[in-house]
Every structure is written in C-alpha cells, then in structure tokens.
C-alpha cells in the first residue's frame, strides 16, 4: 500500500507529554478522515504506549520517546519507541491484569487496551536496550 | 485539569476535570489522600461529567481506591460516565466492581 505521509517526533519522557503525544498523533491521523470513535481509539492506544515508556521503560527518569507514524490509504501505523530498560517477558507483559508495578496502582491493562483499540499490536524489546510498540489500525474512510 | 471535592450526605464526591491519564491520575490520588487525611469517608463517588478521556492509569487509580475502601468496609462509585470512559470501564472489567449511576441522587439511593 502506498505511503501517503509520514512523521516522527522525539520528546522527553515527562507525564505532561502523554496528552501532547495523543493530540499530535490524533491530529496527524485526522488526514485520513477517521470517525470520532476511531480517533478516540488511536488517542487511547498512544496514551497507553507512551505511559509504558515513562513508567516502565525509563522508570520516571528522563529519556527520549520517539513516535513515528505512517499513513496509508486506509491505515495508520504508529511506532512508539524508548531506549529504556526493556521487557524481560513480552508474553507476560501483554497478559491482562499483569503488572510489574502493582504498588503504583497500575491496572495491568495497558497492552489489553492497545490490542482492543487497534487492529494489530507488535512488541519488540530487549532488556537494557529498549522497546518498540508497533500498532496498526484500519481507518474506514467516511468519504 | 483539576479535581474538586464536595460532600453530599455521607458521600465524598470527587469532581474530575480533564483527561484521566497517568499524569492526572497521580495528581488526583495525591489531592484525594490529602483530603481524606483531614476527614475520612466510607463512600466515594467519582464524577466523570467533565472527563472525556481515560486510559488504564485511570483504571489503576480507581482500583486502588476500591481496594482501600473495601478494607474499611466502604464503597466506590462513579457518576456521569461518558462514552469513551464507559468503554474503558467495560474492557477493564471495572463495571463489575465500581457501580455507575446517573447522578449523586441515584447513587445515594442505591449505594
């Protein structure tokens, strides 16, 4: 499928940037003319991925988070990347309700929500090096 | 973004305003702890009227409150839950532990 547009942003792993990241990706995605529900889904998934970078990847230290997004005719692809501590066991991390930080009031629902709101979620990670979450969603163009 | 508190009968109503993500959830939790140190409540009602976005960090915050209140025989409820927030409640199973009502009047009758 032909690439229509692409963007990359880098920002610090500060919790204020969770809202920033959601809004930026939603604004970019709006070029595909998505419905309000599709936009809400994208915002929620981005929020989860970025929050993971901040809390788990960098454990509240300052690091860089990179979001790359590609628009195709009826699909958005979003990569959310950090160079933090990485995930030891990806399969476990993706299980509903599982969290490595229960003491912090974490629900363990981050990946479950990403999977529910996007069509496909891929996770690449290596301990000590970082994590990339790749998410894909079909946009049913309203026309 | 903010949080204000209102006492209604034996309820503490927590009025949330903004997007309930990790950033806001942390702030709400701190402010709520401060409030509860001065006066304790067994029934807490989160008002979502001015919340149009929540993610799993909001879920974590609500589950944390539910567990804390459960220990002292208390209850947590929610009112004015909108569409996006309702979807998160559903996916995360929050509806099973945190009852939702139209408003504080209905909550005070049923909770």
PDB file of C-alpha atoms in Angstrom:
ATOM      1  CA  UNK A   1       0.000   0.000   0.000  1.00  0.00           C
ATOM      2  CA  UNK A   2       1.248   3.415  -0.978  1.00  0.00           C
ATOM      3  CA  UNK A   3       2.564   5.652   1.796  1.00  0.00           C
ATOM      4  CA  UNK A   4       0.688   8.968   1.856  1.00  0.00           C
ATOM      5  CA  UNK A   5       2.503  10.686   4.684  1.00  0.00           C
ATOM      6  CA  UNK A   6       4.966  10.072   7.484  1.00  0.00           C
ATOM      7  CA  UNK A   7       6.064  11.875  10.631  1.00  0.00           C
ATOM      8  CA  UNK A   8       8.483  11.376  13.506  1.00  0.00           C
ATOM      9  CA  UNK A   9       8.639  13.222  16.821  1.00  0.00           C
ATOM     10  CA  UNK A  10      11.005  12.928  19.777  1.00  0.00           C
ATOM     11  CA  UNK A  11      10.079  14.214  23.222  1.00  0.00           C
ATOM     12  CA  UNK A  12      11.068  13.764  26.842  1.00  0.00           C
ATOM     13  CA  UNK A  13       9.523  11.075  28.996  1.00  0.00           C
ATOM     14  CA  UNK A  14       7.547  13.502  31.133  1.00  0.00           C
ATOM     15  CA  UNK A  15       3.980  12.656  32.109  1.00  0.00           C
ATOM     16  CA  UNK A  16       2.783  16.025  30.750  1.00  0.00           C
ATOM     17  CA  UNK A  17       3.750  14.697  27.316  1.00  0.00           C
ATOM     18  CA  UNK A  18       1.185  11.880  27.450  1.00  0.00           C
ATOM     19  CA  UNK A  19      -1.524  14.377  26.457  1.00  0.00           C
ATOM     20  CA  UNK A  20       0.823  16.032  23.957  1.00  0.00           C
ATOM     21  CA  UNK A  21       1.555  12.717  22.233  1.00  0.00           C
ATOM     22  CA  UNK A  22      -2.125  11.758  21.986  1.00  0.00           C
ATOM     23  CA  UNK A  23      -3.068  15.073  20.451  1.00  0.00           C
ATOM     24  CA  UNK A  24      -0.195  15.093  17.944  1.00  0.00           C
ATOM     25  CA  UNK A  25      -0.944  11.600  16.651  1.00  0.00           C
ATOM     26  CA  UNK A  26      -4.686  12.304  16.520  1.00  0.00           C
ATOM     27  CA  UNK A  27      -4.052  15.490  14.521  1.00  0.00           C
ATOM     28  CA  UNK A  28      -1.826  13.575  12.102  1.00  0.00           C
ATOM     29  CA  UNK A  29      -4.346  10.729  11.812  1.00  0.00           C
ATOM     30  CA  UNK A  30      -7.147  13.176  11.017  1.00  0.00           C
ATOM     31  CA  UNK A  31      -5.693  13.452   7.485  1.00  0.00           C
ATOM     32  CA  UNK A  32      -7.273  10.039   6.843  1.00  0.00           C
ATOM     33  CA  UNK A  33     -10.692  11.437   7.778  1.00  0.00           C
ATOM     34  CA  UNK A  34     -11.363   8.989  10.629  1.00  0.00           C
ATOM     35  CA  UNK A  35     -14.553   8.898  12.692  1.00  0.00           C
ATOM     36  CA  UNK A  36     -14.546  10.387  16.195  1.00  0.00           C
ATOM     37  CA  UNK A  37     -14.595   6.869  17.630  1.00  0.00           C
ATOM     38  CA  UNK A  38     -11.547   5.866  15.569  1.00  0.00           C
ATOM     39  CA  UNK A  39      -9.727   8.985  16.777  1.00  0.00           C
ATOM     40  CA  UNK A  40     -10.609   8.175  20.401  1.00  0.00           C
ATOM     41  CA  UNK A  41      -9.244   4.644  19.888  1.00  0.00           C
ATOM     42  CA  UNK A  42      -5.964   5.974  18.491  1.00  0.00           C
ATOM     43  CA  UNK A  43      -5.581   8.509  21.309  1.00  0.00           C
ATOM     44  CA  UNK A  44      -6.169   5.836  23.930  1.00  0.00           C
ATOM     45  CA  UNK A  45      -3.685   3.385  22.403  1.00  0.00           C
ATOM     46  CA  UNK A  46      -0.987   6.073  22.055  1.00  0.00           C
ATOM     47  CA  UNK A  47      -1.571   7.146  25.638  1.00  0.00           C
ATOM     48  CA  UNK A  48      -1.042   3.585  26.866  1.00  0.00           C
ATOM     49  CA  UNK A  49       2.143   3.071  24.856  1.00  0.00           C
ATOM     50  CA  UNK A  50       3.671   6.397  25.915  1.00  0.00           C
ATOM     51  CA  UNK A  51       2.749   5.838  29.577  1.00  0.00           C
ATOM     52  CA  UNK A  52       4.521   2.469  29.419  1.00  0.00           C
ATOM     53  CA  UNK A  53       7.702   4.182  28.174  1.00  0.00           C
ATOM     54  CA  UNK A  54       7.580   6.675  31.048  1.00  0.00           C
ATOM     55  CA  UNK A  55       6.715   4.331  33.908  1.00  0.00           C
ATOM     56  CA  UNK A  56       8.325   1.063  32.813  1.00  0.00           C
ATOM     57  CA  UNK A  57      10.892   1.927  30.135  1.00  0.00           C
ATOM     58  CA  UNK A  58      12.503   4.855  31.921  1.00  0.00           C
ATOM     59  CA  UNK A  59      11.025   4.303  35.414  1.00  0.00           C
ATOM     60  CA  UNK A  60      10.333   8.042  35.730  1.00  0.00           C
ATOM     61  CA  UNK A  61      13.890   9.064  34.784  1.00  0.00           C
ATOM     62  CA  UNK A  62      14.258  11.383  31.806  1.00  0.00           C
ATOM     63  CA  UNK A  63      14.739   9.699  28.455  1.00  0.00           C
ATOM     64  CA  UNK A  64      13.661  10.177  24.868  1.00  0.00           C
ATOM     65  CA  UNK A  65      10.442   8.764  23.480  1.00  0.00           C
ATOM     66  CA  UNK A  66      10.076   8.577  19.715  1.00  0.00           C
ATOM     67  CA  UNK A  67       6.801   8.297  17.864  1.00  0.00           C
ATOM     68  CA  UNK A  68       6.796   7.505  14.181  1.00  0.00           C
ATOM     69  CA  UNK A  69       3.587   7.322  12.234  1.00  0.00           C
ATOM     70  CA  UNK A  70       2.839   6.344   8.663  1.00  0.00           C
ATOM     71  CA  UNK A  71      -0.405   6.998   6.838  1.00  0.00           C
ATOM     72  CA  UNK A  72      -1.571   4.740   4.030  1.00  0.00           C
ATOM     73  CA  UNK A  73      -4.799   4.981   2.079  1.00  0.00           C
ATOM     74  CA  UNK A  74      -6.916   3.379   4.774  1.00  0.00           C
ATOM     75  CA  UNK A  75      -4.472   2.510   7.531  1.00  0.00           C
ATOM     76  CA  UNK A  76      -2.428   4.235  10.191  1.00  0.00           C
ATOM     77  CA  UNK A  77       0.751   2.692  11.540  1.00  0.00           C
ATOM     78  CA  UNK A  78       2.190   4.051  14.804  1.00  0.00           C
ATOM     79  CA  UNK A  79       5.534   3.165  16.391  1.00  0.00           C
ATOM     80  CA  UNK A  80       6.242   4.176  19.971  1.00  0.00           C
ATOM     81  CA  UNK A  81       9.861   3.651  20.951  1.00  0.00           C
ATOM     82  CA  UNK A  82      12.025   4.076  24.046  1.00  0.00           C
ATOM     83  CA  UNK A  83      15.647   3.278  24.857  1.00  0.00           C
ATOM     84  CA  UNK A  84      14.899   2.266  28.429  1.00  0.00           C
ATOM     85  CA  UNK A  85      15.153  -0.949  30.384  1.00  0.00           C
ATOM     86  CA  UNK A  86      13.181  -3.180  28.018  1.00  0.00           C
ATOM     87  CA  UNK A  87      10.774  -6.004  28.772  1.00  0.00           C
ATOM     88  CA  UNK A  88      12.050  -9.355  30.124  1.00  0.00           C
ATOM     89  CA  UNK A  89       8.996 -11.390  29.208  1.00  0.00           C
ATOM     90  CA  UNK A  90       6.825  -9.824  26.498  1.00  0.00           C
ATOM     91  CA  UNK A  91       4.177 -12.541  26.613  1.00  0.00           C
ATOM     92  CA  UNK A  92       3.663 -11.996  30.334  1.00  0.00           C
ATOM     93  CA  UNK A  93       3.638  -8.213  29.957  1.00  0.00           C
ATOM     94  CA  UNK A  94       0.807  -8.473  27.422  1.00  0.00           C
ATOM     95  CA  UNK A  95      -1.425 -10.547  29.704  1.00  0.00           C
ATOM     96  CA  UNK A  96      -4.470  -8.694  31.046  1.00  0.00           C
ATOM     97  CA  UNK A  97      -4.104  -7.532  34.666  1.00  0.00           C
ATOM     98  CA  UNK A  98      -0.436  -8.443  34.898  1.00  0.00           C
ATOM     99  CA  UNK A  99       1.763  -5.602  36.092  1.00  0.00           C
ATOM    100  CA  UNK A 100       5.352  -5.371  37.269  1.00  0.00           C
ATOM    101  CA  UNK A 101       4.380  -2.419  39.451  1.00  0.00           C
ATOM    102  CA  UNK A 102       1.231  -3.259  41.478  1.00  0.00           C
ATOM    103  CA  UNK A 103       2.450  -0.952  44.270  1.00  0.00           C
ATOM    104  CA  UNK A 104       1.947   2.042  41.966  1.00  0.00           C
ATOM    105  CA  UNK A 105      -1.795   1.480  41.401  1.00  0.00           C
ATOM    106  CA  UNK A 106      -1.126   0.114  37.919  1.00  0.00           C
ATOM    107  CA  UNK A 107      -4.032  -1.826  36.445  1.00  0.00           C
ATOM    108  CA  UNK A 108      -2.047  -4.086  34.126  1.00  0.00           C
ATOM    109  CA  UNK A 109      -4.479  -3.255  31.329  1.00  0.00           C
ATOM    110  CA  UNK A 110      -2.218  -1.180  29.071  1.00  0.00           C
ATOM    111  CA  UNK A 111      -1.477  -3.766  26.387  1.00  0.00           C
ATOM    112  CA  UNK A 112      -5.017  -5.170  26.598  1.00  0.00           C
ATOM    113  CA  UNK A 113      -6.420  -1.728  25.820  1.00  0.00           C
ATOM    114  CA  UNK A 114      -3.957  -1.213  22.943  1.00  0.00           C
ATOM    115  CA  UNK A 115      -4.982  -4.594  21.489  1.00  0.00           C
ATOM    116  CA  UNK A 116      -8.675  -3.783  21.867  1.00  0.00           C
ATOM    117  CA  UNK A 117      -8.453  -0.353  20.285  1.00  0.00           C
ATOM    118  CA  UNK A 118      -6.049  -1.130  17.444  1.00  0.00           C
ATOM    119  CA  UNK A 119      -6.242  -3.907  14.837  1.00  0.00           C
ATOM    120  CA  UNK A 120      -2.775  -5.247  15.492  1.00  0.00           C
ATOM    121  CA  UNK A 121      -0.056  -4.640  18.101  1.00  0.00           C
ATOM    122  CA  UNK A 122       3.522  -5.888  17.781  1.00  0.00           C
ATOM    123  CA  UNK A 123       6.106  -5.575  20.542  1.00  0.00           C
ATOM    124  CA  UNK A 124       9.871  -5.758  20.065  1.00  0.00           C
ATOM    125  CA  UNK A 125      12.045  -5.435  23.136  1.00  0.00           C
ATOM    126  CA  UNK A 126      15.377  -6.391  24.550  1.00  0.00           C
ATOM    127  CA  UNK A 127      16.362  -5.936  28.209  1.00  0.00           C
ATOM    128  CA  UNK A 128      18.701  -2.992  28.687  1.00  0.00           C
ATOM    129  CA  UNK A 129      18.153  -1.694  25.153  1.00  0.00           C
ATOM    130  CA  UNK A 130      14.554  -0.584  24.916  1.00  0.00           C
ATOM    131  CA  UNK A 131      11.183  -1.315  23.428  1.00  0.00           C
ATOM    132  CA  UNK A 132       9.241  -0.577  20.255  1.00  0.00           C
ATOM    133  CA  UNK A 133       5.486  -0.998  20.143  1.00  0.00           C
ATOM    134  CA  UNK A 134       4.078  -1.061  16.602  1.00  0.00           C
ATOM    135  CA  UNK A 135       0.362  -0.544  16.224  1.00  0.00           C
ATOM    136  CA  UNK A 136      -1.846  -0.701  13.133  1.00  0.00           C
ATOM    137  CA  UNK A 137      -5.415   0.402  12.594  1.00  0.00           C
ATOM    138  CA  UNK A 138      -7.641   0.402   9.543  1.00  0.00           C
ATOM    139  CA  UNK A 139      -9.473   3.682   9.042  1.00  0.00           C
ATOM    140  CA  UNK A 140     -12.836   3.246   7.385  1.00  0.00           C
ATOM    141  CA  UNK A 141     -12.777   6.368   5.301  1.00  0.00           C
ATOM    142  CA  UNK A 142     -16.055   8.271   5.563  1.00  0.00           C
ATOM    143  CA  UNK A 143     -15.651   9.959   2.155  1.00  0.00           C
TER     144      UNK A 143
ATOM    145  CA  UNK B   1      -7.209  19.801  34.518  1.00  0.00           C
ATOM    146  CA  UNK B   2      -8.187  19.576  38.130  1.00  0.00           C
ATOM    147  CA  UNK B   3     -10.083  17.977  40.948  1.00  0.00           C
ATOM    148  CA  UNK B   4     -12.554  19.449  43.427  1.00  0.00           C
ATOM    149  CA  UNK B   5     -14.341  17.841  46.324  1.00  0.00           C
ATOM    150  CA  UNK B   6     -17.898  18.108  47.549  1.00  0.00           C
ATOM    151  CA  UNK B   7     -19.581  16.457  50.492  1.00  0.00           C
ATOM    152  CA  UNK B   8     -23.047  15.097  49.753  1.00  0.00           C
ATOM    153  CA  UNK B   9     -24.834  13.296  52.631  1.00  0.00           C
ATOM    154  CA  UNK B  10     -22.299  10.654  53.714  1.00  0.00           C
ATOM    155  CA  UNK B  11     -20.562  10.713  50.306  1.00  0.00           C
ATOM    156  CA  UNK B  12     -17.407  12.407  49.187  1.00  0.00           C
ATOM    157  CA  UNK B  13     -17.895  13.437  45.579  1.00  0.00           C
ATOM    158  CA  UNK B  14     -14.672  13.745  43.620  1.00  0.00           C
ATOM    159  CA  UNK B  15     -15.292  16.050  40.654  1.00  0.00           C
ATOM    160  CA  UNK B  16     -12.747  15.264  37.956  1.00  0.00           C
ATOM    161  CA  UNK B  17     -11.969  17.689  35.179  1.00  0.00           C
ATOM    162  CA  UNK B  18      -9.687  16.868  32.267  1.00  0.00           C
ATOM    163  CA  UNK B  19      -8.194  13.732  30.750  1.00  0.00           C
ATOM    164  CA  UNK B  20      -7.664  10.964  33.297  1.00  0.00           C
ATOM    165  CA  UNK B  21      -4.276   9.634  32.194  1.00  0.00           C
ATOM    166  CA  UNK B  22      -1.197   8.765  34.273  1.00  0.00           C
ATOM    167  CA  UNK B  23      -0.335  12.449  34.706  1.00  0.00           C
ATOM    168  CA  UNK B  24      -3.757  13.431  36.016  1.00  0.00           C
ATOM    169  CA  UNK B  25      -4.371  10.187  37.963  1.00  0.00           C
ATOM    170  CA  UNK B  26      -1.274  10.844  40.048  1.00  0.00           C
ATOM    171  CA  UNK B  27      -2.432  14.371  40.848  1.00  0.00           C
ATOM    172  CA  UNK B  28      -5.955  13.203  41.747  1.00  0.00           C
ATOM    173  CA  UNK B  29      -4.563  10.493  44.007  1.00  0.00           C
ATOM    174  CA  UNK B  30      -2.376  12.970  45.899  1.00  0.00           C
ATOM    175  CA  UNK B  31      -5.175  15.501  46.358  1.00  0.00           C
ATOM    176  CA  UNK B  32      -7.598  12.791  47.449  1.00  0.00           C
ATOM    177  CA  UNK B  33      -5.123  11.445  50.015  1.00  0.00           C
ATOM    178  CA  UNK B  34      -4.680  14.958  51.391  1.00  0.00           C
ATOM    179  CA  UNK B  35      -8.439  15.402  51.682  1.00  0.00           C
ATOM    180  CA  UNK B  36      -9.007  12.015  53.311  1.00  0.00           C
ATOM    181  CA  UNK B  37      -6.336  12.742  55.914  1.00  0.00           C
ATOM    182  CA  UNK B  38      -8.487  15.582  57.241  1.00  0.00           C
ATOM    183  CA  UNK B  39     -11.799  13.765  57.063  1.00  0.00           C
ATOM    184  CA  UNK B  40     -12.465  10.133  56.298  1.00  0.00           C
ATOM    185  CA  UNK B  41     -15.303   8.814  54.157  1.00  0.00           C
ATOM    186  CA  UNK B  42     -16.639   5.319  53.575  1.00  0.00           C
ATOM    187  CA  UNK B  43     -18.348   6.240  50.333  1.00  0.00           C
ATOM    188  CA  UNK B  44     -16.524   7.912  47.470  1.00  0.00           C
ATOM    189  CA  UNK B  45     -18.205   8.916  44.239  1.00  0.00           C
ATOM    190  CA  UNK B  46     -16.107   9.878  41.221  1.00  0.00           C
ATOM    191  CA  UNK B  47     -17.894  12.360  38.974  1.00  0.00           C
ATOM    192  CA  UNK B  48     -16.823  11.957  35.328  1.00  0.00           C
ATOM    193  CA  UNK B  49     -19.029  14.721  33.951  1.00  0.00           C
ATOM    194  CA  UNK B  50     -16.028  16.760  32.767  1.00  0.00           C
ATOM    195  CA  UNK B  51     -13.851  13.812  31.748  1.00  0.00           C
ATOM    196  CA  UNK B  52     -13.846  12.860  28.075  1.00  0.00           C
ATOM    197  CA  UNK B  53     -10.781  10.639  28.168  1.00  0.00           C
ATOM    198  CA  UNK B  54      -9.466   7.911  30.457  1.00  0.00           C
ATOM    199  CA  UNK B  55      -6.829   5.216  29.999  1.00  0.00           C
ATOM    200  CA  UNK B  56      -5.530   2.302  32.081  1.00  0.00           C
ATOM    201  CA  UNK B  57      -3.844   4.692  34.512  1.00  0.00           C
ATOM    202  CA  UNK B  58      -7.301   5.926  35.497  1.00  0.00           C
ATOM    203  CA  UNK B  59      -8.362   2.300  35.906  1.00  0.00           C
ATOM    204  CA  UNK B  60      -5.393   1.680  38.206  1.00  0.00           C
ATOM    205  CA  UNK B  61      -6.261   4.706  40.319  1.00  0.00           C
ATOM    206  CA  UNK B  62      -9.900   3.605  40.686  1.00  0.00           C
ATOM    207  CA  UNK B  63      -8.956   0.014  41.551  1.00  0.00           C
ATOM    208  CA  UNK B  64      -6.521   1.365  44.166  1.00  0.00           C
ATOM    209  CA  UNK B  65      -9.338   3.371  45.763  1.00  0.00           C
ATOM    210  CA  UNK B  66     -11.721   0.438  45.578  1.00  0.00           C
ATOM    211  CA  UNK B  67      -9.231  -1.798  47.426  1.00  0.00           C
ATOM    212  CA  UNK B  68      -8.523   0.820  50.081  1.00  0.00           C
ATOM    213  CA  UNK B  69     -12.225   1.434  50.719  1.00  0.00           C
ATOM    214  CA  UNK B  70     -13.003  -2.281  50.725  1.00  0.00           C
ATOM    215  CA  UNK B  71     -10.590  -2.748  53.638  1.00  0.00           C
ATOM    216  CA  UNK B  72     -12.617  -0.375  55.813  1.00  0.00           C
ATOM    217  CA  UNK B  73     -15.995  -1.624  54.611  1.00  0.00           C
ATOM    218  CA  UNK B  74     -16.513   1.289  52.254  1.00  0.00           C
ATOM    219  CA  UNK B  75     -17.638   1.675  48.655  1.00  0.00           C
ATOM    220  CA  UNK B  76     -16.598   3.430  45.458  1.00  0.00           C
ATOM    221  CA  UNK B  77     -18.994   4.500  42.720  1.00  0.00           C
ATOM    222  CA  UNK B  78     -18.994   6.593  39.552  1.00  0.00           C
ATOM    223  CA  UNK B  79     -21.467   9.043  38.029  1.00  0.00           C
ATOM    224  CA  UNK B  80     -21.880  10.766  34.659  1.00  0.00           C
ATOM    225  CA  UNK B  81     -19.683   8.265  32.807  1.00  0.00           C
ATOM    226  CA  UNK B  82     -19.351   9.196  29.111  1.00  0.00           C
ATOM    227  CA  UNK B  83     -18.831   7.025  26.062  1.00  0.00           C
ATOM    228  CA  UNK B  84     -15.028   6.741  25.870  1.00  0.00           C
ATOM    229  CA  UNK B  85     -14.733   6.258  29.641  1.00  0.00           C
ATOM    230  CA  UNK B  86     -17.502   3.628  29.573  1.00  0.00           C
ATOM    231  CA  UNK B  87     -15.554   1.599  27.009  1.00  0.00           C
ATOM    232  CA  UNK B  88     -12.508   1.572  29.271  1.00  0.00           C
ATOM    233  CA  UNK B  89     -14.721   0.542  32.220  1.00  0.00           C
ATOM    234  CA  UNK B  90     -16.059  -2.316  30.122  1.00  0.00           C
ATOM    235  CA  UNK B  91     -12.770  -3.631  28.729  1.00  0.00           C
ATOM    236  CA  UNK B  92     -11.048  -3.496  32.103  1.00  0.00           C
ATOM    237  CA  UNK B  93     -13.942  -5.070  33.998  1.00  0.00           C
ATOM    238  CA  UNK B  94     -14.372  -2.001  36.216  1.00  0.00           C
ATOM    239  CA  UNK B  95     -18.168  -2.152  35.833  1.00  0.00           C
ATOM    240  CA  UNK B  96     -18.061  -5.324  37.951  1.00  0.00           C
ATOM    241  CA  UNK B  97     -16.545  -3.633  40.986  1.00  0.00           C
ATOM    242  CA  UNK B  98     -17.440   0.036  40.623  1.00  0.00           C
ATOM    243  CA  UNK B  99     -21.159   0.690  40.100  1.00  0.00           C
ATOM    244  CA  UNK B 100     -22.122   3.558  37.808  1.00  0.00           C
ATOM    245  CA  UNK B 101     -25.109   5.826  38.343  1.00  0.00           C
ATOM    246  CA  UNK B 102     -26.701   8.727  36.519  1.00  0.00           C
ATOM    247  CA  UNK B 103     -26.079  11.194  39.326  1.00  0.00           C
ATOM    248  CA  UNK B 104     -25.401  11.539  43.043  1.00  0.00           C
ATOM    249  CA  UNK B 105     -29.109  11.287  43.862  1.00  0.00           C
ATOM    250  CA  UNK B 106     -29.384   7.849  42.300  1.00  0.00           C
ATOM    251  CA  UNK B 107     -26.064   6.827  43.854  1.00  0.00           C
ATOM    252  CA  UNK B 108     -27.192   7.837  47.344  1.00  0.00           C
ATOM    253  CA  UNK B 109     -30.346   5.739  46.938  1.00  0.00           C
ATOM    254  CA  UNK B 110     -28.597   2.624  45.664  1.00  0.00           C
ATOM    255  CA  UNK B 111     -25.099   2.610  47.084  1.00  0.00           C
TER     256      UNK B 111
END
